[in-house]
Amino acid sequence: MALRPYHFAEELAQWGPESHSASGVASSPTIAEAESYTRWLAESHYENFPVVTRLLPSELRQHFRNVYAFCRWADDLGDEVVDPAESLRLLAWWRHELHQCYAGSCRHPVFVALHETVQKFRVPLQPFDDLISAFESDQTTTHYETFDQLLGYCRCSANPVGRIVLSLCGVDTLENRELSDAICTGLQLANFWQDVARDADISRVYLPVEDRRQHGYSDDDMQRRVTNDSFLLLMQFEVDRAKQYLLRGLPLADRMPGRLRIDIELFAQGGLAIVRKIEQIGYRVWETRPVLTRWDFAKLMGRVVCRRATAWTRRRSTMRVAESSTVAPTPTTEEQECPSA
């Protein structure tokens, strides 16, 4: 059965701050209705949300969809509203609804569903709040002077998602947060370098000014989208940096329970695959936007699943050997003949 198409303007009209539904004039949706709504949101954007796969434990899928629906709405409030001032107003409303959700008062279907998730897994409010801050920043900040400033943006725009996932998976520790932050920052950076041209189309530049100057790539070159030796060296430098973050966080997969190891490794390996695509086109991202095809993703999943299955088989074999070595030895004839006390 085909999904109904997603049009954010229609959703905003029905569930935005001026709608009867969101203002409480109409009754709030039931939990079942709310979860059906977030499931539709996730499935209608499936190409951007492959994490909700059969590899996820079934008891987590709906909760991941609920989190995705929150992110989808926040993202669209930031990107799909033409006027930045109006976008900021709507994001402030979204933050208010978030705080109301944590207070137990939910009217929007996303928050009716999300309330169940944050209650069950005790997900802190801060990561959700930080995500809204990132979308607010997009309305006022179009470029970054330093890489440290860009990392500050990643701490709000990307890292909170990983921390929410850790909460849902029951492995929210300080060590895991550091590894998760590395993966999420690496993914965000890889997406920036993949989308240099697309971001320029909406007047956003994520290549830090200090890095451009260091490599001799002028503001005029940037505006004219010049591909020269300076630009290629700059992109190689930035792509290598994204790769290091992803590799630094990759050990997180081994710290996850069960099949979740596959999903987390797919996140990191997906970022590394984007990095390889950029390398394969010689860093010429002004002319070509490197993308992962369905076939690329299928091959990536196959490799990860095969590697994890092989590792599991080896662990099982090691355990069997260890168990057999601890079995009490067969008593000697002398021991067998020794009378009991």
Tab-separated table of C-alpha atoms in Angstrom:
chain	number	residue	atom	x	y	z
A	1	MET	CA	0.000	0.000	0.000
A	2	ALA	CA	1.501	3.338	-1.095
A	3	LEU	CA	2.208	5.955	1.554
A	4	ARG	CA	0.485	9.300	1.249
A	5	PRO	CA	2.936	11.962	0.090
A	6	TYR	CA	4.617	14.221	2.624
A	7	HIS	CA	4.161	17.986	2.215
A	8	PHE	CA	5.465	19.986	5.141
A	9	ALA	CA	3.264	23.014	4.429
A	10	GLU	CA	0.203	20.797	4.855
A	11	GLU	CA	1.545	19.314	8.086
A	12	LEU	CA	2.309	22.773	9.436
A	13	ALA	CA	-1.206	23.952	8.580
A	14	GLN	CA	-2.705	20.972	10.408
A	15	TRP	CA	-0.375	20.745	13.387
A	16	GLY	CA	1.414	24.113	13.628
A	17	PRO	CA	0.875	26.691	16.381
A	18	GLU	CA	-2.073	28.321	14.556
A	19	SER	CA	-3.908	25.037	13.957
A	20	HIS	CA	-6.900	23.919	15.996
A	21	SER	CA	-5.292	20.527	16.577
A	22	ALA	CA	-2.089	21.865	18.103
A	23	SER	CA	-3.805	24.616	20.107
A	24	GLY	CA	-5.942	22.122	21.947
A	25	VAL	CA	-9.295	23.120	20.429
A	26	ALA	CA	-9.471	19.635	18.980
A	27	SER	CA	-8.613	16.613	21.083
A	28	SER	CA	-5.027	15.412	21.127
A	29	PRO	CA	-4.287	12.229	19.200
A	30	THR	CA	-4.202	8.945	21.048
A	31	ILE	CA	-0.885	7.178	21.526
A	32	ALA	CA	-1.797	4.743	18.753
A	33	GLU	CA	-2.656	7.615	16.388
A	34	ALA	CA	0.527	9.472	17.311
A	35	GLU	CA	2.716	6.433	16.740
A	36	SER	CA	1.029	5.834	13.402
A	37	TYR	CA	1.899	9.436	12.480
A	38	THR	CA	5.591	9.130	13.407
A	39	ARG	CA	5.790	5.779	11.625
A	40	TRP	CA	4.430	7.407	8.475
A	41	LEU	CA	6.948	10.268	8.783
A	42	ALA	CA	9.866	7.852	9.087
A	43	GLU	CA	8.719	5.600	6.265
A	44	SER	CA	7.932	8.483	3.919
A	45	HIS	CA	11.563	9.599	4.317
A	46	TYR	CA	13.019	6.116	4.367
A	47	GLU	CA	15.926	6.974	2.073
A	48	ASN	CA	17.149	9.384	4.770
A	49	PHE	CA	16.410	7.086	7.685
A	50	PRO	CA	17.747	3.592	6.934
A	51	VAL	CA	18.470	2.930	10.611
A	52	VAL	CA	14.914	1.693	11.173
A	53	THR	CA	15.591	-1.621	9.513
A	54	ARG	CA	14.932	-5.230	10.313
A	55	LEU	CA	18.313	-5.250	12.003
A	56	LEU	CA	16.948	-3.121	14.851
A	57	PRO	CA	15.311	-4.977	17.721
A	58	SER	CA	11.567	-4.745	17.132
A	59	GLU	CA	10.970	-3.174	20.541
A	60	LEU	CA	13.140	-0.180	19.569
A	61	ARG	CA	11.828	0.568	16.078
A	62	GLN	CA	8.882	2.703	17.116
A	63	HIS	CA	11.004	4.708	19.533
A	64	PHE	CA	13.558	5.422	16.811
A	65	ARG	CA	10.704	6.580	14.584
A	66	ASN	CA	9.455	8.893	17.339
A	67	VAL	CA	12.887	10.487	17.660
A	68	TYR	CA	13.201	10.784	13.888
A	69	ALA	CA	9.819	12.522	13.674
A	70	PHE	CA	10.988	15.144	16.185
A	71	CYS	CA	14.146	15.726	14.138
A	72	ARG	CA	12.197	15.818	10.860
A	73	TRP	CA	9.855	18.528	12.109
A	74	ALA	CA	12.681	20.582	13.647
A	75	ASP	CA	14.697	20.303	10.435
A	76	ASP	CA	11.760	21.392	8.279
A	77	LEU	CA	10.935	24.291	10.591
A	78	GLY	CA	14.510	25.423	10.042
A	79	ASP	CA	14.862	24.728	6.307
A	80	GLU	CA	11.412	24.767	4.737
A	81	VAL	CA	10.270	28.155	6.070
A	82	VAL	CA	11.505	30.929	3.780
A	83	ASP	CA	11.559	33.814	6.277
A	84	PRO	CA	14.298	33.350	8.943
A	85	ALA	CA	12.342	35.398	11.473
A	86	GLU	CA	9.283	33.188	10.997
A	87	SER	CA	11.468	30.125	11.227
A	88	LEU	CA	12.858	31.331	14.569
A	89	ARG	CA	9.313	31.936	15.825
A	90	LEU	CA	8.254	28.431	14.857
A	91	LEU	CA	11.368	26.863	16.368
A	92	ALA	CA	10.631	28.710	19.627
A	93	TRP	CA	7.145	27.189	19.527
A	94	TRP	CA	8.681	23.742	18.884
A	95	ARG	CA	10.946	24.180	21.934
A	96	HIS	CA	7.929	25.154	24.029
A	97	GLU	CA	6.120	22.010	22.887
A	98	LEU	CA	9.220	19.966	23.766
A	99	HIS	CA	9.288	21.352	27.313
A	100	GLN	CA	5.550	20.751	27.612
A	101	CYS	CA	6.161	17.160	26.533
A	102	TYR	CA	8.621	16.660	29.388
A	103	ALA	CA	6.082	18.233	31.732
A	104	GLY	CA	3.518	15.661	30.593
A	105	SER	CA	1.338	17.982	28.500
A	106	CYS	CA	1.344	16.868	24.840
A	107	ARG	CA	-0.901	17.951	21.971
A	108	HIS	CA	1.176	17.484	18.824
A	109	PRO	CA	1.302	13.857	17.575
A	110	VAL	CA	5.112	13.880	17.521
A	111	PHE	CA	5.244	14.789	21.202
A	112	VAL	CA	2.433	12.436	22.208
A	113	ALA	CA	4.552	9.620	20.749
A	114	LEU	CA	7.877	11.005	21.952
A	115	HIS	CA	6.603	11.313	25.531
A	116	GLU	CA	6.328	7.528	25.689
A	117	THR	CA	9.925	7.207	24.506
A	118	VAL	CA	11.545	9.730	26.850
A	119	GLN	CA	9.618	8.334	29.811
A	120	LYS	CA	10.490	4.709	29.143
A	121	PHE	CA	14.193	5.286	28.467
A	122	ARG	CA	14.693	8.358	30.664
A	123	VAL	CA	16.139	10.330	27.783
A	124	PRO	CA	17.340	13.745	29.022
A	125	LEU	CA	15.819	16.882	27.537
A	126	GLN	CA	19.140	18.547	26.694
A	127	PRO	CA	19.942	16.676	23.448
A	128	PHE	CA	16.551	17.587	21.969
A	129	ASP	CA	16.965	21.193	23.099
A	130	ASP	CA	20.445	21.326	21.551
A	131	LEU	CA	19.086	20.134	18.204
A	132	ILE	CA	16.601	23.003	18.142
A	133	SER	CA	19.476	25.396	18.959
A	134	ALA	CA	21.343	24.147	15.892
A	135	PHE	CA	18.388	24.872	13.619
A	136	GLU	CA	18.052	28.310	15.198
A	137	SER	CA	21.736	28.928	14.493
A	138	ASP	CA	21.145	28.135	10.832
A	139	GLN	CA	18.838	31.154	10.607
A	140	THR	CA	21.506	33.626	11.732
A	141	THR	CA	24.904	32.061	10.939
A	142	THR	CA	25.956	31.521	7.329
A	143	HIS	CA	29.682	30.855	7.756
A	144	TYR	CA	32.271	29.900	10.392
A	145	GLU	CA	35.559	31.654	11.056
A	146	THR	CA	37.307	28.705	12.730
A	147	PHE	CA	37.101	24.940	12.817
A	148	ASP	CA	36.440	25.125	16.564
A	149	GLN	CA	33.314	27.167	15.834
A	150	LEU	CA	32.217	24.556	13.326
A	151	LEU	CA	32.771	21.837	15.931
A	152	GLY	CA	30.567	23.841	18.296
A	153	TYR	CA	27.821	23.690	15.709
A	154	CYS	CA	28.308	19.919	15.319
A	155	ARG	CA	27.967	19.524	19.078
A	156	CYS	CA	24.394	20.794	18.743
A	157	SER	CA	23.431	19.627	15.253
A	158	ALA	CA	24.837	16.082	15.219
A	159	ASN	CA	26.153	14.793	18.531
A	160	PRO	CA	22.780	14.961	20.353
A	161	VAL	CA	21.342	12.345	17.984
A	162	GLY	CA	24.022	9.866	18.976
A	163	ARG	CA	23.474	10.543	22.655
A	164	ILE	CA	19.743	9.937	22.284
A	165	VAL	CA	20.523	6.628	20.560
A	166	LEU	CA	22.783	5.638	23.458
A	167	SER	CA	19.902	6.281	25.860
A	168	LEU	CA	17.519	4.177	23.790
A	169	CYS	CA	20.047	1.342	23.687
A	170	GLY	CA	20.785	1.487	27.414
A	171	VAL	CA	24.515	2.175	26.990
A	172	ASP	CA	24.763	5.876	27.845
A	173	THR	CA	28.193	6.046	29.487
A	174	LEU	CA	30.872	8.746	29.378
A	175	GLU	CA	33.189	6.569	27.269
A	176	ASN	CA	30.417	5.716	24.817
A	177	ARG	CA	29.401	9.372	24.533
A	178	GLU	CA	32.919	10.312	23.460
A	179	LEU	CA	32.946	7.608	20.779
A	180	SER	CA	29.410	8.498	19.656
A	181	ASP	CA	30.303	12.191	19.430
A	182	ALA	CA	33.254	11.296	17.186
A	183	ILE	CA	31.035	9.302	14.813
A	184	CYS	CA	28.322	11.966	14.701
A	185	THR	CA	30.777	14.815	14.171
A	186	GLY	CA	32.529	12.815	11.451
A	187	LEU	CA	29.224	12.123	9.729
A	188	GLN	CA	28.228	15.785	9.904
A	189	LEU	CA	31.563	16.879	8.443
A	190	ALA	CA	31.343	14.268	5.677
A	191	ASN	CA	27.868	15.573	4.809
A	192	PHE	CA	29.176	19.158	4.730
A	193	TRP	CA	31.962	18.250	2.289
A	194	GLN	CA	29.534	16.200	0.211
A	195	ASP	CA	27.168	19.187	-0.013
A	196	VAL	CA	29.522	22.131	-0.528
A	197	ALA	CA	27.655	23.186	-3.693
A	198	ARG	CA	24.168	22.585	-2.287
A	199	ASP	CA	24.935	24.620	0.813
A	200	ALA	CA	26.345	27.439	-1.307
A	201	ASP	CA	23.001	27.507	-3.150
A	202	ILE	CA	21.325	28.532	0.124
A	203	SER	CA	24.176	30.888	1.111
A	204	ARG	CA	25.725	28.611	3.721
A	205	VAL	CA	29.468	27.983	3.837
A	206	TYR	CA	30.800	25.403	6.265
A	207	LEU	CA	34.419	25.516	5.055
A	208	PRO	CA	36.019	27.575	7.871
A	209	VAL	CA	37.565	30.909	6.896
A	210	GLU	CA	40.847	30.073	8.684
A	211	ASP	CA	41.205	26.835	6.698
A	212	ARG	CA	40.474	28.551	3.397
A	213	ARG	CA	43.082	31.213	4.091
A	214	GLN	CA	45.620	28.624	5.193
A	215	HIS	CA	45.259	26.857	1.847
A	216	GLY	CA	45.154	30.030	-0.247
A	217	TYR	CA	41.509	29.715	-1.303
A	218	SER	CA	40.112	33.246	-1.445
A	219	ASP	CA	36.605	34.499	-0.727
A	220	ASP	CA	36.344	35.432	-4.406
A	221	ASP	CA	37.271	31.869	-5.415
A	222	MET	CA	34.597	30.608	-3.030
A	223	GLN	CA	31.925	32.871	-4.449
A	224	ARG	CA	32.813	31.888	-8.023
A	225	ARG	CA	33.043	28.192	-7.078
A	226	VAL	CA	36.527	27.852	-8.507
A	227	THR	CA	38.130	24.431	-8.530
A	228	ASN	CA	41.881	25.000	-8.363
A	229	ASP	CA	44.830	23.360	-6.616
A	230	SER	CA	44.151	25.342	-3.443
A	231	PHE	CA	40.569	24.112	-3.320
A	232	LEU	CA	41.544	20.478	-3.912
A	233	LEU	CA	44.161	20.625	-1.131
A	234	LEU	CA	41.626	22.300	1.155
A	235	MET	CA	39.037	19.603	0.495
A	236	GLN	CA	41.586	16.829	0.999
A	237	PHE	CA	42.492	18.382	4.353
A	238	GLU	CA	38.852	18.628	5.471
A	239	VAL	CA	37.897	15.165	4.207
A	240	ASP	CA	40.870	13.585	5.987
A	241	ARG	CA	39.763	15.293	9.182
A	242	ALA	CA	36.236	13.886	8.841
A	243	LYS	CA	37.721	10.432	8.239
A	244	GLN	CA	39.762	10.617	11.452
A	245	TYR	CA	36.667	11.420	13.504
A	246	LEU	CA	34.790	8.468	12.004
A	247	LEU	CA	37.668	6.059	12.590
A	248	ARG	CA	38.061	7.338	16.143
A	249	GLY	CA	34.439	6.524	16.920
A	250	LEU	CA	34.248	3.189	15.108
A	251	PRO	CA	35.074	1.106	18.252
A	252	LEU	CA	31.665	2.121	19.621
A	253	ALA	CA	30.103	-0.636	17.508
A	254	ASP	CA	31.875	-3.296	19.564
A	255	ARG	CA	30.483	-1.782	22.762
A	256	MET	CA	26.864	-2.054	21.652
A	257	PRO	CA	24.595	-4.975	22.547
A	258	GLY	CA	23.619	-7.647	20.012
A	259	ARG	CA	22.473	-6.621	16.563
A	260	LEU	CA	22.846	-2.942	17.425
A	261	ARG	CA	26.532	-3.402	16.669
A	262	ILE	CA	25.569	-3.719	13.013
A	263	ASP	CA	23.502	-0.512	12.987
A	264	ILE	CA	26.177	1.565	14.688
A	265	GLU	CA	28.908	0.225	12.405
A	266	LEU	CA	26.678	1.011	9.416
A	267	PHE	CA	26.444	4.628	10.593
A	268	ALA	CA	30.218	4.981	10.786
A	269	GLN	CA	30.942	2.974	7.642
A	270	GLY	CA	28.321	4.987	5.769
A	271	GLY	CA	30.236	8.159	6.604
A	272	LEU	CA	33.499	6.552	5.528
A	273	ALA	CA	31.830	5.471	2.271
A	274	ILE	CA	30.862	9.110	1.577
A	275	VAL	CA	34.476	10.103	2.282
A	276	ARG	CA	35.689	7.514	-0.239
A	277	LYS	CA	33.220	8.828	-2.833
A	278	ILE	CA	34.651	12.329	-2.413
A	279	GLU	CA	38.166	10.949	-2.767
A	280	GLN	CA	37.184	9.002	-5.901
A	281	ILE	CA	36.032	12.172	-7.687
A	282	GLY	CA	39.314	13.871	-6.784
A	283	TYR	CA	37.593	16.219	-4.284
A	284	ARG	CA	35.887	18.092	-7.155
A	285	VAL	CA	32.642	18.635	-5.248
A	286	TRP	CA	31.758	21.868	-7.050
A	287	GLU	CA	31.116	19.841	-10.212
A	288	THR	CA	29.811	16.575	-8.757
A	289	ARG	CA	27.848	15.696	-5.642
A	290	PRO	CA	29.016	12.246	-4.494
A	291	VAL	CA	26.159	10.053	-3.287
A	292	LEU	CA	25.678	6.525	-1.998
A	293	THR	CA	23.370	4.524	-4.241
A	294	ARG	CA	21.057	1.755	-3.054
A	295	TRP	CA	23.589	-0.695	-4.448
A	296	ASP	CA	26.377	0.990	-2.467
A	297	PHE	CA	24.327	0.702	0.686
A	298	ALA	CA	23.442	-2.918	-0.034
A	299	LYS	CA	27.126	-3.803	-0.505
A	300	LEU	CA	28.041	-1.908	2.639
A	301	MET	CA	25.385	-3.715	4.649
A	302	GLY	CA	26.483	-7.056	3.261
A	303	ARG	CA	30.094	-6.448	4.269
A	304	VAL	CA	29.164	-5.281	7.765
A	305	VAL	CA	26.755	-8.159	8.388
A	306	CYS	CA	29.294	-10.689	7.078
A	307	ARG	CA	32.064	-9.231	9.235
A	308	ARG	CA	29.877	-9.230	12.334
A	309	ALA	CA	28.700	-12.793	11.685
A	310	THR	CA	32.306	-13.946	11.269
A	311	ALA	CA	33.322	-12.185	14.486
A	312	TRP	CA	30.399	-13.793	16.338
A	313	THR	CA	31.379	-17.242	15.046
A	314	ARG	CA	34.968	-16.728	16.168
A	315	ARG	CA	33.852	-15.613	19.630
A	316	ARG	CA	31.663	-18.682	19.963
A	317	SER	CA	34.551	-20.944	18.919
A	318	THR	CA	36.869	-19.262	21.428
A	319	MET	CA	34.292	-19.689	24.178
A	320	ARG	CA	33.907	-23.397	23.361
A	321	VAL	CA	37.663	-23.910	23.492
A	322	ALA	CA	37.859	-22.051	26.788
A	323	GLU	CA	34.984	-24.084	28.243
A	324	SER	CA	36.528	-27.379	27.160
A	325	SER	CA	39.870	-26.436	28.725
A	326	THR	CA	38.237	-25.894	32.098
A	327	VAL	CA	36.535	-29.300	32.220
A	328	ALA	CA	37.871	-31.349	35.152
A	329	PRO	CA	40.406	-33.968	33.930
A	330	THR	CA	39.504	-37.647	33.987
A	331	PRO	CA	40.869	-39.126	37.222
A	332	THR	CA	43.827	-41.515	36.944
A	333	THR	CA	43.538	-45.211	37.857
A	334	GLU	CA	45.260	-44.480	41.147
A	335	GLU	CA	42.782	-41.739	41.977
A	336	GLN	CA	39.870	-43.978	41.026
A	337	GLU	CA	41.081	-46.730	43.366
A	338	CYS	CA	41.670	-44.402	46.284
A	339	PRO	CA	39.009	-45.172	48.909
A	340	SER	CA	36.805	-42.341	50.102
A	341	ALA	CA	37.484	-40.968	53.528
